[in-house]
Amino acid sequence: MVYDRLANVYDQWMSDTPYDEWTRLTEELFKSFPHPLRTVIDLGCGTGEVTTRLAEKGYEMIGVDYSENMLTQAQHKASEKQLNIQWIRQDLRKLEGFCNLDAAISYCDVMNYITSEQDVQTVFQRVAHALKDGGLFIFDVHSLDYVQHQLIHRTFADVTEEEAYIWFCYEGDYEGEMYHDLTFFKRSGELYHRFDEYHHQRTFPIDVYKKLLRQAGFEIQHVFADFSLQRHPLEGSPQRIFFVANKNEGMK
């Protein structure tokens, strides 16, 4: 299962990930909202880095992920910090049991693991159902430019005393589609244990995400690039595109 074995080395592998930037951006958007936001669901929360940061700032957090091992890591962090966070294992395409939440967030290209338009729309519909009228939905995806010019047909690798990885990124059949072939070596005593993971992602054009958000009952507020509300997504060569939308009033 994707991320189940990777969970044990995920935080070391992602040590340079800008979790503080996601947290800062979230607070900036929350504070600009006309009503106080308190209850927040983090979709694809992983090991809970953003979830716990927001909980420390006073938000009532729910973390949802499909990987049981990632949630175990997240729960351990929350316990160490004495944070009361609800952790739920669910497939985002089957998200259920939530309603009247103030906000939903989904970062670190979680939505790129939703690889068909129909499934993206299903996720958006389920997120809308979980939110109260006017509730806020923020997520990011890889830009098409980044996928096409910085990821596919590339090989990445890193070696430390404790672990190493080799990461091959292959092009899929459709625009924005890619497959990641990951091999990890983790030290245990004098030996290194190998494990492999295979990931499938796809990013869609900005207009597709906009269309699917509207069809799911959202009103789009902002689309911007790389953690800057002032940066237009089509300027330069952005890595991440952020979407901010509100659930329409009176939507079921």
PDB file of C-alpha atoms in Angstrom:
ATOM      1  CA  MET A   1       0.000   0.000   0.000  1.00  0.00           C
ATOM      2  CA  VAL A   2       1.328   3.475  -0.908  1.00  0.00           C
ATOM      3  CA  TYR A   3       3.100   5.217   1.990  1.00  0.00           C
ATOM      4  CA  ASP A   4       2.694   2.339   4.465  1.00  0.00           C
ATOM      5  CA  ARG A   5       6.396   1.392   4.508  1.00  0.00           C
ATOM      6  CA  LEU A   6       7.485   4.866   3.469  1.00  0.00           C
ATOM      7  CA  ALA A   7       5.855   6.232   6.649  1.00  0.00           C
ATOM      8  CA  ASN A   8       8.840   5.048   8.678  1.00  0.00           C
ATOM      9  CA  VAL A   9      11.291   7.240   6.744  1.00  0.00           C
ATOM     10  CA  TYR A  10       8.903   9.891   5.451  1.00  0.00           C
ATOM     11  CA  ASP A  11       9.828  12.677   7.863  1.00  0.00           C
ATOM     12  CA  GLN A  12      13.557  12.238   7.223  1.00  0.00           C
ATOM     13  CA  TRP A  13      12.976  12.110   3.468  1.00  0.00           C
ATOM     14  CA  MET A  14      10.769  15.232   3.619  1.00  0.00           C
ATOM     15  CA  SER A  15      12.886  17.183   6.092  1.00  0.00           C
ATOM     16  CA  ASP A  16      13.153  20.186   3.750  1.00  0.00           C
ATOM     17  CA  THR A  17       9.415  20.337   3.073  1.00  0.00           C
ATOM     18  CA  PRO A  18       8.002  23.849   3.767  1.00  0.00           C
ATOM     19  CA  TYR A  19       5.426  22.907   6.423  1.00  0.00           C
ATOM     20  CA  ASP A  20       5.854  26.295   8.090  1.00  0.00           C
ATOM     21  CA  GLU A  21       4.948  27.991   4.814  1.00  0.00           C
ATOM     22  CA  TRP A  22       1.723  25.983   4.510  1.00  0.00           C
ATOM     23  CA  THR A  23       0.887  26.851   8.100  1.00  0.00           C
ATOM     24  CA  ARG A  24       1.620  30.542   7.572  1.00  0.00           C
ATOM     25  CA  LEU A  25      -0.431  30.649   4.394  1.00  0.00           C
ATOM     26  CA  THR A  26      -3.351  28.844   6.040  1.00  0.00           C
ATOM     27  CA  GLU A  27      -3.428  31.302   8.926  1.00  0.00           C
ATOM     28  CA  GLU A  28      -3.185  34.231   6.522  1.00  0.00           C
ATOM     29  CA  LEU A  29      -6.191  32.969   4.577  1.00  0.00           C
ATOM     30  CA  PHE A  30      -8.132  32.050   7.718  1.00  0.00           C
ATOM     31  CA  LYS A  31      -7.601  35.500   9.214  1.00  0.00           C
ATOM     32  CA  SER A  32      -8.833  37.175   6.028  1.00  0.00           C
ATOM     33  CA  PHE A  33     -12.071  35.176   6.210  1.00  0.00           C
ATOM     34  CA  PRO A  34     -15.089  37.255   7.342  1.00  0.00           C
ATOM     35  CA  HIS A  35     -16.067  34.735  10.048  1.00  0.00           C
ATOM     36  CA  PRO A  36     -13.923  32.945  12.662  1.00  0.00           C
ATOM     37  CA  LEU A  37     -12.752  29.494  11.567  1.00  0.00           C
ATOM     38  CA  ARG A  38     -12.262  26.870  14.250  1.00  0.00           C
ATOM     39  CA  THR A  39     -12.991  23.315  13.041  1.00  0.00           C
ATOM     40  CA  VAL A  40     -10.602  22.207  10.299  1.00  0.00           C
ATOM     41  CA  ILE A  41     -10.130  18.902   8.487  1.00  0.00           C
ATOM     42  CA  ASP A  42      -6.710  18.138   6.988  1.00  0.00           C
ATOM     43  CA  LEU A  43      -7.201  15.826   4.007  1.00  0.00           C
ATOM     44  CA  GLY A  44      -4.221  13.597   3.280  1.00  0.00           C
ATOM     45  CA  CYS A  45      -2.592  14.729   6.511  1.00  0.00           C
ATOM     46  CA  GLY A  46       0.347  12.304   6.258  1.00  0.00           C
ATOM     47  CA  THR A  47       2.428  12.300   9.426  1.00  0.00           C
ATOM     48  CA  GLY A  48       0.528  15.317  10.731  1.00  0.00           C
ATOM     49  CA  GLU A  49       3.117  18.061  10.326  1.00  0.00           C
ATOM     50  CA  VAL A  50       0.655  20.782   9.275  1.00  0.00           C
ATOM     51  CA  THR A  51      -2.162  19.297  11.362  1.00  0.00           C
ATOM     52  CA  THR A  52      -0.197  19.529  14.592  1.00  0.00           C
ATOM     53  CA  ARG A  53       1.105  23.024  13.819  1.00  0.00           C
ATOM     54  CA  LEU A  54      -2.438  24.303  13.361  1.00  0.00           C
ATOM     55  CA  ALA A  55      -3.635  22.478  16.475  1.00  0.00           C
ATOM     56  CA  GLU A  56      -0.896  24.239  18.437  1.00  0.00           C
ATOM     57  CA  LYS A  57      -2.367  27.525  17.215  1.00  0.00           C
ATOM     58  CA  GLY A  58      -5.764  26.651  18.691  1.00  0.00           C
ATOM     59  CA  TYR A  59      -7.685  25.146  15.784  1.00  0.00           C
ATOM     60  CA  GLU A  60      -9.789  22.026  16.356  1.00  0.00           C
ATOM     61  CA  MET A  61      -8.143  19.630  13.935  1.00  0.00           C
ATOM     62  CA  ILE A  62      -9.166  16.388  12.236  1.00  0.00           C
ATOM     63  CA  GLY A  63      -6.524  14.531  10.242  1.00  0.00           C
ATOM     64  CA  VAL A  64      -7.575  12.127   7.481  1.00  0.00           C
ATOM     65  CA  ASP A  65      -5.245   9.830   5.573  1.00  0.00           C
ATOM     66  CA  TYR A  66      -5.472   6.466   3.801  1.00  0.00           C
ATOM     67  CA  SER A  67      -2.200   5.142   5.227  1.00  0.00           C
ATOM     68  CA  GLU A  68      -2.575   3.613   8.664  1.00  0.00           C
ATOM     69  CA  ASN A  69       1.169   3.843   9.264  1.00  0.00           C
ATOM     70  CA  MET A  70       1.245   7.548   8.427  1.00  0.00           C
ATOM     71  CA  LEU A  71      -1.577   8.110  10.904  1.00  0.00           C
ATOM     72  CA  THR A  72       0.329   6.158  13.550  1.00  0.00           C
ATOM     73  CA  GLN A  73       3.264   8.532  13.103  1.00  0.00           C
ATOM     74  CA  ALA A  74       0.913  11.526  13.276  1.00  0.00           C
ATOM     75  CA  GLN A  75      -0.800  10.284  16.424  1.00  0.00           C
ATOM     76  CA  HIS A  76       2.569   9.757  18.112  1.00  0.00           C
ATOM     77  CA  LYS A  77       3.550  13.372  17.401  1.00  0.00           C
ATOM     78  CA  ALA A  78       0.248  14.690  18.719  1.00  0.00           C
ATOM     79  CA  SER A  79       0.558  12.628  21.896  1.00  0.00           C
ATOM     80  CA  GLU A  80       4.084  13.898  22.530  1.00  0.00           C
ATOM     81  CA  LYS A  81       2.795  17.479  22.226  1.00  0.00           C
ATOM     82  CA  GLN A  82      -0.373  16.685  24.232  1.00  0.00           C
ATOM     83  CA  LEU A  83      -2.591  17.791  21.363  1.00  0.00           C
ATOM     84  CA  ASN A  84      -6.160  16.556  21.065  1.00  0.00           C
ATOM     85  CA  ILE A  85      -6.502  15.718  17.364  1.00  0.00           C
ATOM     86  CA  GLN A  86      -8.909  13.242  15.808  1.00  0.00           C
ATOM     87  CA  TRP A  87      -7.171  10.906  13.328  1.00  0.00           C
ATOM     88  CA  ILE A  88      -9.310   9.077  10.752  1.00  0.00           C
ATOM     89  CA  ARG A  89      -8.311   6.514   8.121  1.00  0.00           C
ATOM     90  CA  GLN A  90     -10.371   7.081   4.973  1.00  0.00           C
ATOM     91  CA  ASP A  91     -10.031   7.195   1.214  1.00  0.00           C
ATOM     92  CA  LEU A  92     -10.806  10.794   0.212  1.00  0.00           C
ATOM     93  CA  ARG A  93     -13.002   9.502  -2.597  1.00  0.00           C
ATOM     94  CA  LYS A  94     -15.210   7.922   0.073  1.00  0.00           C
ATOM     95  CA  LEU A  95     -14.970  10.679   2.670  1.00  0.00           C
ATOM     96  CA  GLU A  96     -17.949  10.490   5.018  1.00  0.00           C
ATOM     97  CA  GLY A  97     -19.114  11.161   8.551  1.00  0.00           C
ATOM     98  CA  PHE A  98     -18.266  14.879   8.634  1.00  0.00           C
ATOM     99  CA  CYS A  99     -20.534  17.912   8.450  1.00  0.00           C
ATOM    100  CA  ASN A 100     -20.641  21.600   9.369  1.00  0.00           C
ATOM    101  CA  LEU A 101     -16.862  21.989   9.452  1.00  0.00           C
ATOM    102  CA  ASP A 102     -15.474  25.489   9.036  1.00  0.00           C
ATOM    103  CA  ALA A 103     -12.631  24.613   6.675  1.00  0.00           C
ATOM    104  CA  ALA A 104     -10.861  21.846   4.778  1.00  0.00           C
ATOM    105  CA  ILE A 105      -7.223  21.902   3.712  1.00  0.00           C
ATOM    106  CA  SER A 106      -5.206  19.514   1.540  1.00  0.00           C
ATOM    107  CA  TYR A 107      -1.535  20.199   0.910  1.00  0.00           C
ATOM    108  CA  CYS A 108       1.684  18.689  -0.397  1.00  0.00           C
ATOM    109  CA  ASP A 109       0.030  17.671  -3.711  1.00  0.00           C
ATOM    110  CA  VAL A 110      -2.367  15.193  -2.086  1.00  0.00           C
ATOM    111  CA  MET A 111      -4.917  16.030  -4.779  1.00  0.00           C
ATOM    112  CA  ASN A 112      -2.447  14.873  -7.430  1.00  0.00           C
ATOM    113  CA  TYR A 113      -3.086  11.317  -6.212  1.00  0.00           C
ATOM    114  CA  ILE A 114      -6.676  11.729  -7.461  1.00  0.00           C
ATOM    115  CA  THR A 115      -5.940  10.839 -11.062  1.00  0.00           C
ATOM    116  CA  SER A 116      -9.263  11.022 -12.941  1.00  0.00           C
ATOM    117  CA  GLU A 117     -11.595  13.969 -13.418  1.00  0.00           C
ATOM    118  CA  GLN A 118     -14.513  11.913 -12.114  1.00  0.00           C
ATOM    119  CA  ASP A 119     -12.659  11.071  -8.901  1.00  0.00           C
ATOM    120  CA  VAL A 120     -11.556  14.683  -8.416  1.00  0.00           C
ATOM    121  CA  GLN A 121     -15.169  15.778  -8.728  1.00  0.00           C
ATOM    122  CA  THR A 122     -16.228  13.065  -6.259  1.00  0.00           C
ATOM    123  CA  VAL A 123     -13.657  14.277  -3.729  1.00  0.00           C
ATOM    124  CA  PHE A 124     -14.770  17.889  -4.183  1.00  0.00           C
ATOM    125  CA  GLN A 125     -18.406  16.895  -3.663  1.00  0.00           C
ATOM    126  CA  ARG A 126     -17.559  14.994  -0.476  1.00  0.00           C
ATOM    127  CA  VAL A 127     -15.518  17.922   0.826  1.00  0.00           C
ATOM    128  CA  ALA A 128     -18.447  20.239   0.140  1.00  0.00           C
ATOM    129  CA  HIS A 129     -20.742  17.911   2.083  1.00  0.00           C
ATOM    130  CA  ALA A 130     -18.349  18.040   5.063  1.00  0.00           C
ATOM    131  CA  LEU A 131     -18.330  21.849   5.184  1.00  0.00           C
ATOM    132  CA  LYS A 132     -20.899  24.271   6.519  1.00  0.00           C
ATOM    133  CA  ASP A 133     -22.428  26.823   4.157  1.00  0.00           C
ATOM    134  CA  GLY A 134     -19.706  29.256   3.172  1.00  0.00           C
ATOM    135  CA  GLY A 135     -17.001  26.887   4.478  1.00  0.00           C
ATOM    136  CA  LEU A 136     -13.496  27.335   3.159  1.00  0.00           C
ATOM    137  CA  PHE A 137     -11.581  24.795   1.028  1.00  0.00           C
ATOM    138  CA  ILE A 138      -7.855  25.259   0.314  1.00  0.00           C
ATOM    139  CA  PHE A 139      -5.693  22.815  -1.618  1.00  0.00           C
ATOM    140  CA  ASP A 140      -2.624  22.726  -3.829  1.00  0.00           C
ATOM    141  CA  VAL A 141      -1.458  20.694  -6.824  1.00  0.00           C
ATOM    142  CA  HIS A 142       1.703  20.485  -8.900  1.00  0.00           C
ATOM    143  CA  SER A 143       1.636  22.825 -11.866  1.00  0.00           C
ATOM    144  CA  LEU A 144       1.676  21.267 -15.320  1.00  0.00           C
ATOM    145  CA  ASP A 145       4.879  23.152 -16.084  1.00  0.00           C
ATOM    146  CA  TYR A 146       6.607  21.666 -13.038  1.00  0.00           C
ATOM    147  CA  VAL A 147       5.477  18.139 -13.885  1.00  0.00           C
ATOM    148  CA  GLN A 148       6.529  18.385 -17.510  1.00  0.00           C
ATOM    149  CA  HIS A 149       9.865  20.131 -17.038  1.00  0.00           C
ATOM    150  CA  GLN A 150      11.066  19.267 -13.521  1.00  0.00           C
ATOM    151  CA  LEU A 151       9.691  15.802 -12.722  1.00  0.00           C
ATOM    152  CA  ILE A 152       8.994  13.466 -15.633  1.00  0.00           C
ATOM    153  CA  HIS A 153      12.004  11.759 -17.219  1.00  0.00           C
ATOM    154  CA  ARG A 154      14.088  12.750 -14.190  1.00  0.00           C
ATOM    155  CA  THR A 155      15.955  10.669 -11.621  1.00  0.00           C
ATOM    156  CA  PHE A 156      16.516  11.837  -8.042  1.00  0.00           C
ATOM    157  CA  ALA A 157      18.724  10.291  -5.378  1.00  0.00           C
ATOM    158  CA  ASP A 158      20.156  10.965  -1.944  1.00  0.00           C
ATOM    159  CA  VAL A 159      22.459   9.058   0.408  1.00  0.00           C
ATOM    160  CA  THR A 160      23.079   9.510   4.144  1.00  0.00           C
ATOM    161  CA  GLU A 161      24.645   7.301   6.795  1.00  0.00           C
ATOM    162  CA  GLU A 162      21.225   5.960   7.810  1.00  0.00           C
ATOM    163  CA  GLU A 163      19.287   5.776   4.559  1.00  0.00           C
ATOM    164  CA  ALA A 164      19.310   6.288   0.815  1.00  0.00           C
ATOM    165  CA  TYR A 165      16.764   6.522  -1.964  1.00  0.00           C
ATOM    166  CA  ILE A 166      16.552   6.420  -5.753  1.00  0.00           C
ATOM    167  CA  TRP A 167      13.489   7.973  -7.365  1.00  0.00           C
ATOM    168  CA  PHE A 168      12.582   7.548 -11.040  1.00  0.00           C
ATOM    169  CA  CYS A 169       9.731   9.607 -12.480  1.00  0.00           C
ATOM    170  CA  TYR A 170       8.050   8.309 -15.644  1.00  0.00           C
ATOM    171  CA  GLU A 171       5.573   9.964 -17.973  1.00  0.00           C
ATOM    172  CA  GLY A 172       2.045   8.547 -18.113  1.00  0.00           C
ATOM    173  CA  ASP A 173      -0.354   8.307 -21.040  1.00  0.00           C
ATOM    174  CA  TYR A 174      -2.131  11.599 -20.356  1.00  0.00           C
ATOM    175  CA  GLU A 175      -1.051  15.205 -19.962  1.00  0.00           C
ATOM    176  CA  GLY A 176       0.146  15.784 -16.414  1.00  0.00           C
ATOM    177  CA  GLU A 177       0.217  12.069 -15.553  1.00  0.00           C
ATOM    178  CA  MET A 178       3.314  10.526 -13.951  1.00  0.00           C
ATOM    179  CA  TYR A 179       4.489   7.412 -12.158  1.00  0.00           C
ATOM    180  CA  HIS A 180       7.088   7.431  -9.397  1.00  0.00           C
ATOM    181  CA  ASP A 181       9.259   4.355  -8.866  1.00  0.00           C
ATOM    182  CA  LEU A 182      10.908   4.703  -5.429  1.00  0.00           C
ATOM    183  CA  THR A 183      13.547   2.465  -3.877  1.00  0.00           C
ATOM    184  CA  PHE A 184      14.642   3.062  -0.271  1.00  0.00           C
ATOM    185  CA  PHE A 185      17.473   1.613   1.780  1.00  0.00           C
ATOM    186  CA  LYS A 186      17.224   2.038   5.547  1.00  0.00           C
ATOM    187  CA  ARG A 187      20.049   1.109   7.908  1.00  0.00           C
ATOM    188  CA  SER A 188      19.439  -1.434  10.652  1.00  0.00           C
ATOM    189  CA  GLY A 189      22.623  -2.227  12.533  1.00  0.00           C
ATOM    190  CA  GLU A 190      25.272  -3.233  10.012  1.00  0.00           C
ATOM    191  CA  LEU A 191      22.711  -3.964   7.278  1.00  0.00           C
ATOM    192  CA  TYR A 192      20.533  -1.887   4.974  1.00  0.00           C
ATOM    193  CA  HIS A 193      16.980  -3.052   4.325  1.00  0.00           C
ATOM    194  CA  ARG A 194      15.441  -2.292   0.954  1.00  0.00           C
ATOM    195  CA  PHE A 195      11.820  -1.515   0.187  1.00  0.00           C
ATOM    196  CA  ASP A 196      10.077  -0.207  -2.912  1.00  0.00           C
ATOM    197  CA  GLU A 197       7.012   1.926  -3.538  1.00  0.00           C
ATOM    198  CA  TYR A 198       5.177   2.847  -6.725  1.00  0.00           C
ATOM    199  CA  HIS A 199       3.145   6.049  -6.865  1.00  0.00           C
ATOM    200  CA  HIS A 200       0.716   7.308  -9.498  1.00  0.00           C
ATOM    201  CA  GLN A 201      -0.097  11.012  -9.786  1.00  0.00           C
ATOM    202  CA  ARG A 202      -1.721  13.348 -12.239  1.00  0.00           C
ATOM    203  CA  THR A 203      -2.225  17.082 -12.392  1.00  0.00           C
ATOM    204  CA  PHE A 204      -4.868  18.780 -14.511  1.00  0.00           C
ATOM    205  CA  PRO A 205      -4.984  22.238 -16.103  1.00  0.00           C
ATOM    206  CA  ILE A 206      -6.131  25.030 -13.801  1.00  0.00           C
ATOM    207  CA  ASP A 207      -9.389  25.422 -15.720  1.00  0.00           C
ATOM    208  CA  VAL A 208     -10.281  21.762 -15.080  1.00  0.00           C
ATOM    209  CA  TYR A 209      -9.950  22.206 -11.312  1.00  0.00           C
ATOM    210  CA  LYS A 210     -12.017  25.395 -11.531  1.00  0.00           C
ATOM    211  CA  LYS A 211     -14.739  23.631 -13.495  1.00  0.00           C
ATOM    212  CA  LEU A 212     -14.902  20.705 -11.078  1.00  0.00           C
ATOM    213  CA  LEU A 213     -14.994  23.005  -8.056  1.00  0.00           C
ATOM    214  CA  ARG A 214     -17.934  24.907  -9.496  1.00  0.00           C
ATOM    215  CA  GLN A 215     -19.748  21.689 -10.378  1.00  0.00           C
ATOM    216  CA  ALA A 216     -19.294  20.529  -6.774  1.00  0.00           C
ATOM    217  CA  GLY A 217     -20.911  23.718  -5.457  1.00  0.00           C
ATOM    218  CA  PHE A 218     -17.907  25.923  -4.697  1.00  0.00           C
ATOM    219  CA  GLU A 219     -17.267  29.556  -5.497  1.00  0.00           C
ATOM    220  CA  ILE A 220     -13.613  30.169  -6.346  1.00  0.00           C
ATOM    221  CA  GLN A 221     -11.986  32.996  -4.387  1.00  0.00           C
ATOM    222  CA  HIS A 222      -8.282  32.794  -5.282  1.00  0.00           C
ATOM    223  CA  VAL A 223      -5.915  30.881  -7.535  1.00  0.00           C
ATOM    224  CA  PHE A 224      -2.250  31.655  -6.956  1.00  0.00           C
ATOM    225  CA  ALA A 225       1.226  30.129  -7.118  1.00  0.00           C
ATOM    226  CA  ASP A 226       3.968  29.080  -4.723  1.00  0.00           C
ATOM    227  CA  PHE A 227       2.700  30.362  -1.352  1.00  0.00           C
ATOM    228  CA  SER A 228       2.198  33.940  -2.572  1.00  0.00           C
ATOM    229  CA  LEU A 229      -1.305  35.388  -2.809  1.00  0.00           C
ATOM    230  CA  GLN A 230       0.148  38.016  -5.141  1.00  0.00           C
ATOM    231  CA  ARG A 231       1.658  35.588  -7.624  1.00  0.00           C
ATOM    232  CA  HIS A 232      -0.396  34.759 -10.677  1.00  0.00           C
ATOM    233  CA  PRO A 233      -0.229  31.016 -11.475  1.00  0.00           C
ATOM    234  CA  LEU A 234       0.699  31.594 -15.117  1.00  0.00           C
ATOM    235  CA  GLU A 235       3.685  33.831 -14.359  1.00  0.00           C
ATOM    236  CA  GLY A 236       7.124  32.293 -14.630  1.00  0.00           C
ATOM    237  CA  SER A 237       7.466  28.575 -13.911  1.00  0.00           C
ATOM    238  CA  PRO A 238       5.509  27.877 -10.716  1.00  0.00           C
ATOM    239  CA  GLN A 239       5.864  24.632  -8.817  1.00  0.00           C
ATOM    240  CA  ARG A 240       2.570  24.648  -6.912  1.00  0.00           C
ATOM    241  CA  ILE A 241      -0.848  26.045  -7.700  1.00  0.00           C
ATOM    242  CA  PHE A 242      -3.142  26.886  -4.779  1.00  0.00           C
ATOM    243  CA  PHE A 243      -6.930  27.040  -4.951  1.00  0.00           C
ATOM    244  CA  VAL A 244      -9.160  28.762  -2.392  1.00  0.00           C
ATOM    245  CA  ALA A 245     -12.927  28.257  -2.628  1.00  0.00           C
ATOM    246  CA  ASN A 246     -16.066  28.651  -0.530  1.00  0.00           C
ATOM    247  CA  LYS A 247     -19.004  26.284  -0.377  1.00  0.00           C
ATOM    248  CA  ASN A 248     -22.034  28.020  -1.855  1.00  0.00           C
ATOM    249  CA  GLU A 249     -24.802  28.964   0.566  1.00  0.00           C
ATOM    250  CA  GLY A 250     -27.745  26.572   0.642  1.00  0.00           C
ATOM    251  CA  MET A 251     -25.906  23.757  -1.102  1.00  0.00           C
ATOM    252  CA  LYS A 252     -26.756  20.219   0.054  1.00  0.00           C
TER     253      LYS A 252
END
